[in-house]
Coordinates of C-alpha atoms in Angstrom, one line a residue:
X4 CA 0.0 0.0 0.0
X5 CA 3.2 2.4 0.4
X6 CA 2.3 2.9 4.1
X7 CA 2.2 -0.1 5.5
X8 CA 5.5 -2.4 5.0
X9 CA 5.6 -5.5 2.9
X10 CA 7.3 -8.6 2.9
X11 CA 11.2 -7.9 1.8
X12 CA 11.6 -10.9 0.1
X13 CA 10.6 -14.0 -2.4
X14 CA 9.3 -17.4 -1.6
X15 CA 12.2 -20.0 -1.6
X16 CA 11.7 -21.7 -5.2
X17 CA 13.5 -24.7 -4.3
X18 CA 14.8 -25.8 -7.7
X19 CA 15.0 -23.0 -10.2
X20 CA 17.5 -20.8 -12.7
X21 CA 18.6 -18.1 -11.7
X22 CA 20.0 -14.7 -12.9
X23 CA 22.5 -12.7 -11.2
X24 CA 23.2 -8.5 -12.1
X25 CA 26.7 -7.4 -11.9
X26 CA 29.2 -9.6 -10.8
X27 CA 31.3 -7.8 -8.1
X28 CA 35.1 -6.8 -9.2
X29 CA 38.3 -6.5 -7.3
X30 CA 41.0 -7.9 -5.2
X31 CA 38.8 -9.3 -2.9
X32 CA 36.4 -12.5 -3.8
X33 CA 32.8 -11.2 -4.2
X34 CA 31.3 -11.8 -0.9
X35 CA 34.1 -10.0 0.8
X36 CA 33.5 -6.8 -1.4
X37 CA 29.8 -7.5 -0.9
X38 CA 29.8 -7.4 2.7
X39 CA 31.6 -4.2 2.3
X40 CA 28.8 -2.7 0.5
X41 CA 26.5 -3.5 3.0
X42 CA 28.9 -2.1 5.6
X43 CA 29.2 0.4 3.8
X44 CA 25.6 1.6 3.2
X45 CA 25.0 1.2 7.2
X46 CA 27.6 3.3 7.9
X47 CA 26.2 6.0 5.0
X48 CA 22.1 6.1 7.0
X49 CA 23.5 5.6 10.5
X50 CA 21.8 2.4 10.7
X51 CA 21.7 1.5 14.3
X52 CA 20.4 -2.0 14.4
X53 CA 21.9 -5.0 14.8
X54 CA 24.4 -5.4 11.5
X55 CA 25.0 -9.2 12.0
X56 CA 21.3 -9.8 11.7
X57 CA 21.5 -7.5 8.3
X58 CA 24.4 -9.2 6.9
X59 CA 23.4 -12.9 8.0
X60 CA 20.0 -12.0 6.1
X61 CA 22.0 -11.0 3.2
X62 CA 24.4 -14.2 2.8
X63 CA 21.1 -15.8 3.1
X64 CA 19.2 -14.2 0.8
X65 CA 21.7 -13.7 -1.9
X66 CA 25.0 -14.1 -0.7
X67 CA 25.8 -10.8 -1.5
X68 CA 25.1 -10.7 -4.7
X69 CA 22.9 -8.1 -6.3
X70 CA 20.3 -11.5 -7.5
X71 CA 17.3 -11.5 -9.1
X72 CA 14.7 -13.2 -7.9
X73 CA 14.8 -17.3 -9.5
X74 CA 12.2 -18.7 -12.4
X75 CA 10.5 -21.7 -11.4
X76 CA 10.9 -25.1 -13.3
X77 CA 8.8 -27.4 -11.7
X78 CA 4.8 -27.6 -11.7
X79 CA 4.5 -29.3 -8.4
X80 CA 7.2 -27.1 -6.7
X81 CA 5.7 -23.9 -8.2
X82 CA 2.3 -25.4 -7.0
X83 CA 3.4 -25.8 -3.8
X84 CA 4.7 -22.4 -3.3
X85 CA 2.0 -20.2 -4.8
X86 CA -1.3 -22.4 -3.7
X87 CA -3.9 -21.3 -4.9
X88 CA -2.6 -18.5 -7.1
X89 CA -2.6 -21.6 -9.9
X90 CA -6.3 -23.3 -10.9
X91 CA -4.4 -26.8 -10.7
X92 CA -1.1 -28.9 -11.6
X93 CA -1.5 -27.7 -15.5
X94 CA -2.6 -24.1 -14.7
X95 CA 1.2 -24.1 -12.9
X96 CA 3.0 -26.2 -15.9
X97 CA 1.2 -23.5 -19.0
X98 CA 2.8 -20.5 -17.1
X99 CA 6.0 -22.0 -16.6
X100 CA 6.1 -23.1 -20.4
X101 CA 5.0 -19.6 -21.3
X102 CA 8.1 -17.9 -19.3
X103 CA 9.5 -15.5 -16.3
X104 CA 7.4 -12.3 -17.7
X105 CA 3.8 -14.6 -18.0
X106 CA 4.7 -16.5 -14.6
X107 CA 5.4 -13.8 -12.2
X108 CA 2.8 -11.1 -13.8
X109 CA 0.5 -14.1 -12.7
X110 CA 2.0 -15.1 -9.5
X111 CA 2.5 -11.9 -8.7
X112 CA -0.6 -9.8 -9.4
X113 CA -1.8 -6.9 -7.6
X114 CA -4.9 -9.6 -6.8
X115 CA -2.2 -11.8 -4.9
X116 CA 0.5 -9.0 -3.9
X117 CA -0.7 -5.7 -2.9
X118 CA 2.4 -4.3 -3.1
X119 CA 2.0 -4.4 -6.7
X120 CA -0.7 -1.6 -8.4
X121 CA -0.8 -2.1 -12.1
X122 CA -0.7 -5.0 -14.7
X123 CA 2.7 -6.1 -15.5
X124 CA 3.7 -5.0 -12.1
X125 CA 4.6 -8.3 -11.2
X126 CA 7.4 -9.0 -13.5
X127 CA 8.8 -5.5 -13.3
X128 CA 8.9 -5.5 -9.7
X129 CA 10.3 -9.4 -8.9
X130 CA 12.1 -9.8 -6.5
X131 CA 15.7 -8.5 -6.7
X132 CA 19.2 -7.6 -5.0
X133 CA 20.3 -8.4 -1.7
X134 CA 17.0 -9.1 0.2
X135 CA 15.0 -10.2 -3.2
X136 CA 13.0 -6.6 -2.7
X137 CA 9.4 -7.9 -4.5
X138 CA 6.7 -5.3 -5.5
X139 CA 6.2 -1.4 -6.6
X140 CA 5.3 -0.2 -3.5
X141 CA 8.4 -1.3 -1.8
X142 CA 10.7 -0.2 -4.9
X143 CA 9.3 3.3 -4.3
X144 CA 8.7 3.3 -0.8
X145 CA 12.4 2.1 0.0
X146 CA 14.1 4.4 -3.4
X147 CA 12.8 7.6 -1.7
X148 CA 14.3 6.2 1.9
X149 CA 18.0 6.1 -0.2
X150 CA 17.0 8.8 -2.2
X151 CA 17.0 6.9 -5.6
X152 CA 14.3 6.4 -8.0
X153 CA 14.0 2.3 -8.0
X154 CA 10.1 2.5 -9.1
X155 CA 11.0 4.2 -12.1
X156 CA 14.3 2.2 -13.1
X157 CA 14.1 -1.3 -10.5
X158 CA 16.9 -2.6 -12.5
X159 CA 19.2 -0.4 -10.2
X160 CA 19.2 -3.1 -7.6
X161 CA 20.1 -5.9 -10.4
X162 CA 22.8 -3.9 -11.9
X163 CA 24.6 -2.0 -9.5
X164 CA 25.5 -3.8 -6.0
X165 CA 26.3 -0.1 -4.2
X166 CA 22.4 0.3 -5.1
X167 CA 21.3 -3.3 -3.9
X168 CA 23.2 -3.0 -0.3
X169 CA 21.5 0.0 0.1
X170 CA 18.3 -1.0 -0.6
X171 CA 18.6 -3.9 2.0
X172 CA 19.4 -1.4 4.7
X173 CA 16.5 0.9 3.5
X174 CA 14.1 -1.6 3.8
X175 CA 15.1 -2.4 7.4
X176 CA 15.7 1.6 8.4
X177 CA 11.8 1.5 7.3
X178 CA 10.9 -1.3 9.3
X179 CA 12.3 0.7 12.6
X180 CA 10.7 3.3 11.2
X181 CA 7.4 0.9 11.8
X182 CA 8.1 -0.1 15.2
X183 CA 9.7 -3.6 14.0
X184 CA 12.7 -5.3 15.7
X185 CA 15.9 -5.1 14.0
X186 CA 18.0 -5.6 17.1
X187 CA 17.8 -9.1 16.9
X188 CA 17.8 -11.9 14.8
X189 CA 14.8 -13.4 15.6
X190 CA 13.0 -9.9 14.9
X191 CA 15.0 -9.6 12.2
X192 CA 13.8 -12.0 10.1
X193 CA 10.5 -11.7 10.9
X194 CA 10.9 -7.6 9.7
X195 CA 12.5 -9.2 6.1
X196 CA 9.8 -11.9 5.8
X197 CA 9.9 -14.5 3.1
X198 CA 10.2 -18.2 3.3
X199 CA 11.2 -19.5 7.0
X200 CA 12.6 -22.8 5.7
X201 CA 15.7 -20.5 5.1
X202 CA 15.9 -19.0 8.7
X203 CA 18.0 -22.0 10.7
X204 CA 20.5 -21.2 8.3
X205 CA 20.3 -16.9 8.8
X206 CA 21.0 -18.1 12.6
X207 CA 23.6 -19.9 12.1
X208 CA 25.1 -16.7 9.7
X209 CA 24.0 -14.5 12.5
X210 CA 26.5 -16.1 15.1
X211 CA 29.6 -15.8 12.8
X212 CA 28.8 -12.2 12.0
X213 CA 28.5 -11.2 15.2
X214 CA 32.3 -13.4 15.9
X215 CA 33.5 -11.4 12.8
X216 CA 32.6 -8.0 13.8
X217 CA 33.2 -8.7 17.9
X218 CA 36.9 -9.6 16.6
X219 CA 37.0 -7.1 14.4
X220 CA 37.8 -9.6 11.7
X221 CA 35.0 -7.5 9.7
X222 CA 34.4 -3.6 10.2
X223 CA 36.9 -2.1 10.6
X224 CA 34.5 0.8 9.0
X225 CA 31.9 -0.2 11.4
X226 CA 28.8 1.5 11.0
X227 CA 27.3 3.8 13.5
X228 CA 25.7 2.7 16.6
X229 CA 25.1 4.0 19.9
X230 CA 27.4 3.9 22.7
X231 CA 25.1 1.3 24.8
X232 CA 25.6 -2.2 26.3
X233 CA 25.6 -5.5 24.6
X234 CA 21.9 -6.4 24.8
X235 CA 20.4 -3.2 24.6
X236 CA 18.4 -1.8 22.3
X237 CA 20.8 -0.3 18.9
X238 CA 23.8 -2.2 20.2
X239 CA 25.4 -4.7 17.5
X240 CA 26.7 -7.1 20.2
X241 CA 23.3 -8.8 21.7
X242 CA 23.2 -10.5 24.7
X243 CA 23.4 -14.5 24.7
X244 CA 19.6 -14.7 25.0
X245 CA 19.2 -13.6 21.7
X246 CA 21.7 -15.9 20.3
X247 CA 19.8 -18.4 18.2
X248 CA 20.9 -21.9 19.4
X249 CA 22.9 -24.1 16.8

């Protein structure tokens, strides 16, 4: 609706393709420089919630890597995904034969989605970048946050990775905005939304991150929280109770 968040990110498709935007370049492998994005962008809006929960989201999600979101291959899969969005078995199979644009301007619709407004809304909108952002409203709602213009040119977020690690901390700056936990991993994930069958492994992110950046192994340009105690609200070192368990 544009004032009320929606989900950050895609259903898991299980077995698809998939379709990546710029590769990142540089002495460093790709997730390293990808991490620095990230670091990078919430350093640049002073984001003060927990960045291990960010970046564990973001290995999970896309593994730092400015994605877009997967085609589906497989009727029963897609089937079992999307539900009812599909009249049966060969409802899912005719999309799927008839390509990305037809499937997810189906799957997708502003019927099913509502952050999506217009027909062919939901191909132009898939999920993309480093939390698999899905639908206009949150394109537009989360561009003006960074100040760029993703409703009118979404491909930002596939083709430039500065753009997509900005976006992921934009959509959680406007989930604090909405009262939503972002101190926390648990909260975390429930702020990002999308298929829980990938969480256990977020957790398990979440607890190296939080080694990384505690050693100092990672962020070195650490970004801006405030002075306060582990476990407090803002700080990016929680206390052991909101350690997931392995």
């Amino acid at each position: 609706t544009g004032t009320t968040p929606g989900t950050g990110t895609t259903p898991s498709p299980g077995s698809p393709t998939s379709s990546s935007g710029t590769p990142f370049s540089g002495n460093m492998k790709g997730a390293q420089i990808g991490e620095q994005h990230l670091l990078d962008a919430m350093k640049k809006y002073n984001y003060t919630g927990d960045p291990a929960a960010l970046m564990a989201i973001v290995k999970g999600e896309s593994g730092f890597q400015a994605k877009e979101e997967m085609m589906y291959v497989d009727a029963d899969n897609a089937l079992r995904i999307f539900g009812s969005r599909f009249r049966d078995r060969a409802h899912a199979q005719q999309l799927i034969d008839a390509g990305k644009e037809a499937f997810f301007n189906h799957v997708y619709q502003s019927k099913y989605v509502s952050m999506n407004e217009q027909p062919g809304d939901g191909y132009r909108y898939i999920g993309r970048g480093h939390i698999q952002l899905t639908g206009r409203s949150n394109y537009r709602d989360i561009g003006k946050i960074i100040g760029r213009n993703l409703e009118e040119d979404p491909l930002q977020i596939l083709n430039n990775p500065t753009v997509s690690a900005e976006a992921a901390v934009g959509f959680m700056l406007r989930a604090q905005k909405y009262g939503q936990d972002v101190n926390s991993i648990e909260g975390a994930l429930k702020a990002v939304g999308g298929s829980q069958t990938s969480w256990p492994d977020k957790r398990k992110y979440y607890q190296e991150y939080q080694k990384k950046i505690q050693s100092g192994q990672l962020g070195k340009n650490t970004p801006a929280t405030p002075n306060v105690k582990p476990g407090q609200p803002g700080s990016s070192q929680p206390a052991s109770s909101n350690i997931p368990p392995n």
